[in-house]
Tab-separated table of C-alpha atoms in Angstrom:
chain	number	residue	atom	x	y	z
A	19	UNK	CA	-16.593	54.513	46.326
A	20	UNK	CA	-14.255	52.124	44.633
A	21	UNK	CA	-13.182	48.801	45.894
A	22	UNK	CA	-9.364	48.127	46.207
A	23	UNK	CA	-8.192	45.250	44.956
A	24	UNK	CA	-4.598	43.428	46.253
A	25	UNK	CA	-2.398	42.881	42.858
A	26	UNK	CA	-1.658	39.161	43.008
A	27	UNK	CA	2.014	37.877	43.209
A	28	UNK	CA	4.019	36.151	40.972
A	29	UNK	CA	3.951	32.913	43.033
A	30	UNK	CA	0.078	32.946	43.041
A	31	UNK	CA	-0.639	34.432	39.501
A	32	UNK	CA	1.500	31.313	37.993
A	33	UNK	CA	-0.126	27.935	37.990
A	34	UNK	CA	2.082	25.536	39.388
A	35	UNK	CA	3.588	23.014	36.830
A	36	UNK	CA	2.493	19.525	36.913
A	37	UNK	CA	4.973	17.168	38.451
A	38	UNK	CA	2.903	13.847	37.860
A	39	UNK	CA	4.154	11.084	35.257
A	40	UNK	CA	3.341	10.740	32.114
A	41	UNK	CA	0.274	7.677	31.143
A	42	UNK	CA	2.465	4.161	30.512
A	43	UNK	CA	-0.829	2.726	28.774
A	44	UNK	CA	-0.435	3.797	25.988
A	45	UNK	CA	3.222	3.337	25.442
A	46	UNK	CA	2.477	-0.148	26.979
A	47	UNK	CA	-0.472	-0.889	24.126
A	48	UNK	CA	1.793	0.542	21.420
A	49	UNK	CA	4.779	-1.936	22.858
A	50	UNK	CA	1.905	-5.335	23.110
A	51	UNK	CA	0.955	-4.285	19.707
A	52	UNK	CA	4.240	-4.453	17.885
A	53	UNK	CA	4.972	-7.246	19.513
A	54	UNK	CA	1.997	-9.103	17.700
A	55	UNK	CA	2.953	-7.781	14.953
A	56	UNK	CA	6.631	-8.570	14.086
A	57	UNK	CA	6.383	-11.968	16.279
A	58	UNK	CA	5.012	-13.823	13.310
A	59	UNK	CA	7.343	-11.773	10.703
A	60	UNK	CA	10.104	-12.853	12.527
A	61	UNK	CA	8.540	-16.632	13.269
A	62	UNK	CA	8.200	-16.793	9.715
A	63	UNK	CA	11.704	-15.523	8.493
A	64	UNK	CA	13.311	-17.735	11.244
A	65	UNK	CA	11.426	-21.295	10.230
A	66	UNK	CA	12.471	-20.572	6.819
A	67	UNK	CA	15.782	-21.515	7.447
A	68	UNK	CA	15.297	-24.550	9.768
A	69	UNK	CA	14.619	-28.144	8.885
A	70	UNK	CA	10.856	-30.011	8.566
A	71	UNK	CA	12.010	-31.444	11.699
A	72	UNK	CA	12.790	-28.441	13.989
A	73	UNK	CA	9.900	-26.877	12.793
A	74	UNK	CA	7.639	-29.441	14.074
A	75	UNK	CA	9.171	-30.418	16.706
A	76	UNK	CA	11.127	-27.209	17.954
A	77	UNK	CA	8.941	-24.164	16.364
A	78	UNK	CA	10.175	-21.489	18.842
A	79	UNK	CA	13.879	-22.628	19.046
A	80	UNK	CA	16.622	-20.775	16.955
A	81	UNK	CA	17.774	-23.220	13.714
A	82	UNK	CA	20.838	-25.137	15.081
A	83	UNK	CA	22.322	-24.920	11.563
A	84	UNK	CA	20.540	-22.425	8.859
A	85	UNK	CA	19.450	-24.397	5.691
A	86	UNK	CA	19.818	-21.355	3.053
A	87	UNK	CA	18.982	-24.242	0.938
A	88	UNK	CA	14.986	-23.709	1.809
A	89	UNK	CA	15.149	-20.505	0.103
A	90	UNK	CA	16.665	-22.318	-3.503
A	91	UNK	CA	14.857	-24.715	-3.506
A	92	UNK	CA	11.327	-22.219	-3.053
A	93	UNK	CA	12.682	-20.199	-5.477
A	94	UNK	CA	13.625	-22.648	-8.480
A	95	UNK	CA	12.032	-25.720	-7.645
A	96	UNK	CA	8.123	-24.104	-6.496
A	97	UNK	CA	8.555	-21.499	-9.257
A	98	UNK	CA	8.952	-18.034	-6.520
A	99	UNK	CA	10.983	-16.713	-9.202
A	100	UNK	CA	8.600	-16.804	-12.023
A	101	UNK	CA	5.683	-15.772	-9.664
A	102	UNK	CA	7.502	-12.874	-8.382
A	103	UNK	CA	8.654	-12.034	-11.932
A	104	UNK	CA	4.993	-12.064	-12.990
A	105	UNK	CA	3.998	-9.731	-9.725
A	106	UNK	CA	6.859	-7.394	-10.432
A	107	UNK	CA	5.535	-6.754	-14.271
A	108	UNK	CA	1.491	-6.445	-13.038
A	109	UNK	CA	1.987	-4.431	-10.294
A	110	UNK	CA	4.527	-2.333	-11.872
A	111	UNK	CA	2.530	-1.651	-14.916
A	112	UNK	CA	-0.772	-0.722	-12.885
A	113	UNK	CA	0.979	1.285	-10.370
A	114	UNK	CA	2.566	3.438	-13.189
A	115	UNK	CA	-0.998	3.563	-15.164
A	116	UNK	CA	-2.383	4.327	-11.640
A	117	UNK	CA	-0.314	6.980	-10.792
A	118	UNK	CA	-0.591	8.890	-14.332
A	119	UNK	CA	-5.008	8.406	-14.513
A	120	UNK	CA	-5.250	9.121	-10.419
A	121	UNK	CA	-2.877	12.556	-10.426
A	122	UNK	CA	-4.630	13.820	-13.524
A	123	UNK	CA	-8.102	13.207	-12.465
A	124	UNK	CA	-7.211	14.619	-9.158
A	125	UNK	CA	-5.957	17.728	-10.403
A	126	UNK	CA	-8.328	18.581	-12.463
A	127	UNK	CA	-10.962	17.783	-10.303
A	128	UNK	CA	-9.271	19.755	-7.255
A	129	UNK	CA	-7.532	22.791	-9.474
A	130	UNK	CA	-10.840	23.423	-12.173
A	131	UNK	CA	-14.029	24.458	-11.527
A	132	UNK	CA	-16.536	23.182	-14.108
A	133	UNK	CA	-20.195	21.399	-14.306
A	134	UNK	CA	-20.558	18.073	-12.644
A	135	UNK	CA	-17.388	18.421	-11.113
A	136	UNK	CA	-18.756	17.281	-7.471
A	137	UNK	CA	-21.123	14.667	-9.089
A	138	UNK	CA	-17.366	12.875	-10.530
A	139	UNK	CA	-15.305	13.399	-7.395
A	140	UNK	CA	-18.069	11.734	-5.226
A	141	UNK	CA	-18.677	9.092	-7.892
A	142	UNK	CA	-14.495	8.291	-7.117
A	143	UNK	CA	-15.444	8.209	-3.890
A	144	UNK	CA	-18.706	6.229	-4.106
A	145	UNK	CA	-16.522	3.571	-5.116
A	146	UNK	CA	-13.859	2.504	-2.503
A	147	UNK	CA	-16.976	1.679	-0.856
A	148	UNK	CA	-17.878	-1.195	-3.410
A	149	UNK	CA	-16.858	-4.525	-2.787
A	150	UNK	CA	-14.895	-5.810	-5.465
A	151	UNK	CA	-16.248	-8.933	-5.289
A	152	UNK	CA	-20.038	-8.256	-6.195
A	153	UNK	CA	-18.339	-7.108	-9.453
A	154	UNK	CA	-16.214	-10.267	-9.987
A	155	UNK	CA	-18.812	-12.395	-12.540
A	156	UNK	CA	-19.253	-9.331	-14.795
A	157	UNK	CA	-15.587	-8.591	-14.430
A	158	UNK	CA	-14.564	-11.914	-15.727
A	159	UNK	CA	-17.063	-11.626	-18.722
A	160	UNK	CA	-16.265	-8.451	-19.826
A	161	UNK	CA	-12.072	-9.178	-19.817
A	162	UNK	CA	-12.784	-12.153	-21.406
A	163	UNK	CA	-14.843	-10.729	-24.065
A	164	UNK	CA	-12.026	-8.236	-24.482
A	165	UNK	CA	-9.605	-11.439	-24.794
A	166	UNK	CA	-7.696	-9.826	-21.843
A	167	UNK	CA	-8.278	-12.749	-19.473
A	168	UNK	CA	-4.979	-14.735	-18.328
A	169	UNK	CA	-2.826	-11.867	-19.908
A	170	UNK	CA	-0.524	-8.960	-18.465
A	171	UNK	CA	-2.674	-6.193	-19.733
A	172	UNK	CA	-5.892	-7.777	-18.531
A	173	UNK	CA	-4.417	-7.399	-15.019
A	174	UNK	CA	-2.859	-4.180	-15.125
A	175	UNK	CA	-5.859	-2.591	-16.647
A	176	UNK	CA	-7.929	-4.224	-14.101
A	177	UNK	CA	-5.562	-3.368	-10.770
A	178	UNK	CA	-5.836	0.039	-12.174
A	179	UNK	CA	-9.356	0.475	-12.039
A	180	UNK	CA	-9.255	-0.895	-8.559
A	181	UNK	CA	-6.611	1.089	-7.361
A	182	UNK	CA	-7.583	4.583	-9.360
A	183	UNK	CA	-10.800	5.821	-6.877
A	184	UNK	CA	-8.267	5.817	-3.737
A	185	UNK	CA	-5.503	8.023	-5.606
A	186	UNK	CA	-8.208	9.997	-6.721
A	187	UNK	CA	-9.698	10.612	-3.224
A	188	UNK	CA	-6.106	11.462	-1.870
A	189	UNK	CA	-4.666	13.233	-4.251
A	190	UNK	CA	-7.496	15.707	-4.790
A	191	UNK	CA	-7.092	16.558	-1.374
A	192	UNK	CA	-3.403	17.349	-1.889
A	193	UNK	CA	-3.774	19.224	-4.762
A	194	UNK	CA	-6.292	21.470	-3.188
A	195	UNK	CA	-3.457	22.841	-0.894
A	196	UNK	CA	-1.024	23.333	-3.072
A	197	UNK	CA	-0.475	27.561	-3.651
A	198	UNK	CA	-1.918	28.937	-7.130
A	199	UNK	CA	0.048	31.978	-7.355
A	200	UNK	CA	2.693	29.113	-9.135
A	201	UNK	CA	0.409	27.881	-11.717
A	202	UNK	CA	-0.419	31.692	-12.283
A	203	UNK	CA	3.260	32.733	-12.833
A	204	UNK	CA	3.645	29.283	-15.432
A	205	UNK	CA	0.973	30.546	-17.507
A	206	UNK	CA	1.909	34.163	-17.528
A	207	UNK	CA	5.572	33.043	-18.723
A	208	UNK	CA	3.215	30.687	-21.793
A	209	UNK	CA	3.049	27.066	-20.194
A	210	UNK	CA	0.011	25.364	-21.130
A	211	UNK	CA	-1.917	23.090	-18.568
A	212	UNK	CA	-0.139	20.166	-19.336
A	213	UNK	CA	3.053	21.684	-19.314
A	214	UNK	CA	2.150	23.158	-15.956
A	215	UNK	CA	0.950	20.232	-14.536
A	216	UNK	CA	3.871	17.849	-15.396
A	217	UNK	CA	6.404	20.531	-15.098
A	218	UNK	CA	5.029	22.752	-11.954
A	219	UNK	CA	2.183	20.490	-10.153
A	220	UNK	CA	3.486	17.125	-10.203
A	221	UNK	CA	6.697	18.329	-8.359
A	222	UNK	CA	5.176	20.450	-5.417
A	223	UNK	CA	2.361	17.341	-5.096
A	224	UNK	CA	5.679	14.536	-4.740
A	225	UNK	CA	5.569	13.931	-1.219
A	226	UNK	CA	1.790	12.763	-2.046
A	227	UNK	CA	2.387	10.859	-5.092
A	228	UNK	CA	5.193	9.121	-2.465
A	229	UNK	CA	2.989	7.955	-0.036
A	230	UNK	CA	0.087	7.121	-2.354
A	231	UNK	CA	2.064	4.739	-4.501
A	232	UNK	CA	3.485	3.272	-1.426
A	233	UNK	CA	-0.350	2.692	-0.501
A	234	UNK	CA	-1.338	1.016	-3.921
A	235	UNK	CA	1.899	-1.169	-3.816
A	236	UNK	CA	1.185	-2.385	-1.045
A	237	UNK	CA	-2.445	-3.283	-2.155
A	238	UNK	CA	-1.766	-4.317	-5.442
A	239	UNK	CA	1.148	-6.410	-4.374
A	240	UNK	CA	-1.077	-8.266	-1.635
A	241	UNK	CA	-4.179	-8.233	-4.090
A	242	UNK	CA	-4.860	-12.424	-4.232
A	243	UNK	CA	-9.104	-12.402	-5.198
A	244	UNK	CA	-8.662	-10.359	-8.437
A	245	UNK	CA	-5.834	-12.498	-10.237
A	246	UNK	CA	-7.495	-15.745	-8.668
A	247	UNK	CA	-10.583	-15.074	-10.910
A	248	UNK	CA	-8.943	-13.648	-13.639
A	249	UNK	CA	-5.412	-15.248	-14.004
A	250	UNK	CA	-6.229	-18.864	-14.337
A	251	UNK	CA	-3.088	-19.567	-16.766
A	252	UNK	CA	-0.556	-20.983	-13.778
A	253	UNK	CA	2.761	-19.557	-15.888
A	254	UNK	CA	1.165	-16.301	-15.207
A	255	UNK	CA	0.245	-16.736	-11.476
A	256	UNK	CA	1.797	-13.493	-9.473
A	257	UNK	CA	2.623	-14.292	-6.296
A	258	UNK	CA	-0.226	-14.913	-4.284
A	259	UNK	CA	-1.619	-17.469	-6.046
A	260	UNK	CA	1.773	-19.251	-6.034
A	261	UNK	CA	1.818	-18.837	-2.522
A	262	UNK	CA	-1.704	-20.581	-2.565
A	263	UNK	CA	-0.714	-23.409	-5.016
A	264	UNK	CA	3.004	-23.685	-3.046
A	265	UNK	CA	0.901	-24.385	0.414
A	266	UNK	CA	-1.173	-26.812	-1.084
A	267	UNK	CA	1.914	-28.666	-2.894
A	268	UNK	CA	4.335	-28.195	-0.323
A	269	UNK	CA	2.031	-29.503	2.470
A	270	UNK	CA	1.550	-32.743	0.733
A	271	UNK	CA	5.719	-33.051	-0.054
A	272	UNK	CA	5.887	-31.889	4.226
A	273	UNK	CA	8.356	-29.604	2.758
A	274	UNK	CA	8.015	-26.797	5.505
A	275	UNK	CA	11.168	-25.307	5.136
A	276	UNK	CA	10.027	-24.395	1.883
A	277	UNK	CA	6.900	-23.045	2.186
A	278	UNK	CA	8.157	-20.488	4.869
A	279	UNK	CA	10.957	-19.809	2.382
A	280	UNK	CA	8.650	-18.754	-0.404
A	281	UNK	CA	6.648	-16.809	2.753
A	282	UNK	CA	9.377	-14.831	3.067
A	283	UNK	CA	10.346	-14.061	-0.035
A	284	UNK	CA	6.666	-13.102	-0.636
A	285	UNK	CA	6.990	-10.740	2.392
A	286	UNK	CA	10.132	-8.721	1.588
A	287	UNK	CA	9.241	-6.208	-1.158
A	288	UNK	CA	6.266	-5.573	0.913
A	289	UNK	CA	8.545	-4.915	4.238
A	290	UNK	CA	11.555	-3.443	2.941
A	291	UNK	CA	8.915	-0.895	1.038
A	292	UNK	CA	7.283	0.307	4.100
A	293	UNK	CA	11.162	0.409	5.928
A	294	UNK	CA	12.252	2.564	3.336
A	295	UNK	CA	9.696	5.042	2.602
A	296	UNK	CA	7.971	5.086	6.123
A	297	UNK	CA	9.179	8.765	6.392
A	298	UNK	CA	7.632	9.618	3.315
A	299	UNK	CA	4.426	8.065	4.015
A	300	UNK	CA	4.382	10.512	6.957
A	301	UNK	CA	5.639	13.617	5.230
A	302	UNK	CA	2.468	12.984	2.457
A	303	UNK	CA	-0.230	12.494	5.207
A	304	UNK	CA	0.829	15.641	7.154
A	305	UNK	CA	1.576	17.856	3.554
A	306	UNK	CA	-2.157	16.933	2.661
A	307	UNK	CA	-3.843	17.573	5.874
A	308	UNK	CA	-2.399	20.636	6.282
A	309	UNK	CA	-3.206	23.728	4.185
């Protein structure tokens, strides 16, 4: 005997679609968030072209006439210029040093197979985890034994090291994903490994490089403890110490106007960075999570 069972109908076979609103919360938390973000980015770029007085007196009111002058006189007068000069040649020179060490320890620690290859990656790893300043005292003795300390190379070298375990960490990740039948077909046609690494690897693995240099400028750039120990010569400061001297100098002359001036000149590479190459940040996050 077999049981008969009614076919069921379109209407009641198809779950009926969900009518109800989307959550607001979390479009809400996003909105509250950004708005403590940019409000004292824009605070900041908007007192830098008022007087001492409306500052003071009127800090959320719009500048009844702008004083560009603020800005010249941070620039030339509190020595911005030289400072970001000085920031422009460390962080340059240890991003490019970065860059080179990080994507060839990465790839050869993600593309070769060889003894105490784990035992390295996790020692990369091992330390992002170390704060940098339990190494500061035998930091400054060994760059100053090397007559590196209050020099360009002393920093670079240094902001490398720093910066090298994170581009390490990401990039192996990246170059994990990328396909091998390439590599194959550059060594069948005679490439050696450099010549497939510069000419085939690096490449495919740009939007990660992208997004990883984007990452250490914006570290490096912001870096203030490092320099502050081993920078002492003040023509050399980079640009967060000058910010640190400026405050202290420019608080004592009241000259406000100023000091947000040389704020906002601090804060523009770092902003117009992250504007620019936001979209690349994304495409490298997504290219190396994604096999």
């Amino acid at each position: 005997m077999t049981l008969l069972r009614e076919r069921p109908s379109v209407a009641t076979a198809v779950a009926p679609a969900r009518t109800g609103r989307a959550n607001p919360l979390p479009q809400i938390a996003m909105l509250c968030w950004a708005v403590v973000t940019a409000l004292p980015l824009l605070w900041a770029v908007v007192s830098s072209v008022k007087s001492d007085d409306e500052i003071l007196n009127e800090p959320w009111s719009l500048p009844s006439t702008p004083h560009f002058d603020n800005w010249t006189r941070a620039w030339t007068s509190a020595s911005i210029g030289r400072y970001f000069l000085n920031s422009l040649i460390v962080v340059g020179g240890a991003l490019l040093l970065t860059m080179l060490l990080g994507a060839l320890v990465a790839y050869a620690l993600a593309r070769y197979e060889f003894r105490g290859n784990r035992l390295i990656y996790y020692t990369f790893v091992a330390a992002m985890f170390f704060p940098v300043f339990l190494a500061l005292v035998p930091l400054f003795f060994v760059v100053q034994r090397l007559g590196l300390l209050g020099t360009y190379p002393g920093l670079i070298l240094v902001y490398a090291a720093y910066a090298v375990p994170f581009t390490v960490f990401f990039l192996h990740a990246f170059f994990r994903t990328l396909p091998s039948e390439i590599a194959e077909a550059a060594f069948l046609d005679g490439c050696s490994h450099g010549a497939v690494f510069f000419r085939v690897m690096l490449p495919l693995a740009r939007p990660g490089l992208t997004a990883v240099a984007i990452f250490n400028f914006l570290g490096l750039w912001n870096q203030y403890l490092l320099p502050l120990v081993l920078n002492p010569d003040p023509d050399r400061y980079v640009l967060a110490q000058g910010l640190a001297a400026l405050s202290v100098s420019q608080g004592y002359r009241s000259d406000w106007g100023g000091l947000f001036a040389g704020l906002t000149i601090a804060m523009l590479p770092v902003l117009v960075a992250y504007v620019a190459f936001q979209r690349h940040i994304r495409a490298g996050m997504t290219a190396g999570a994604v096999k």
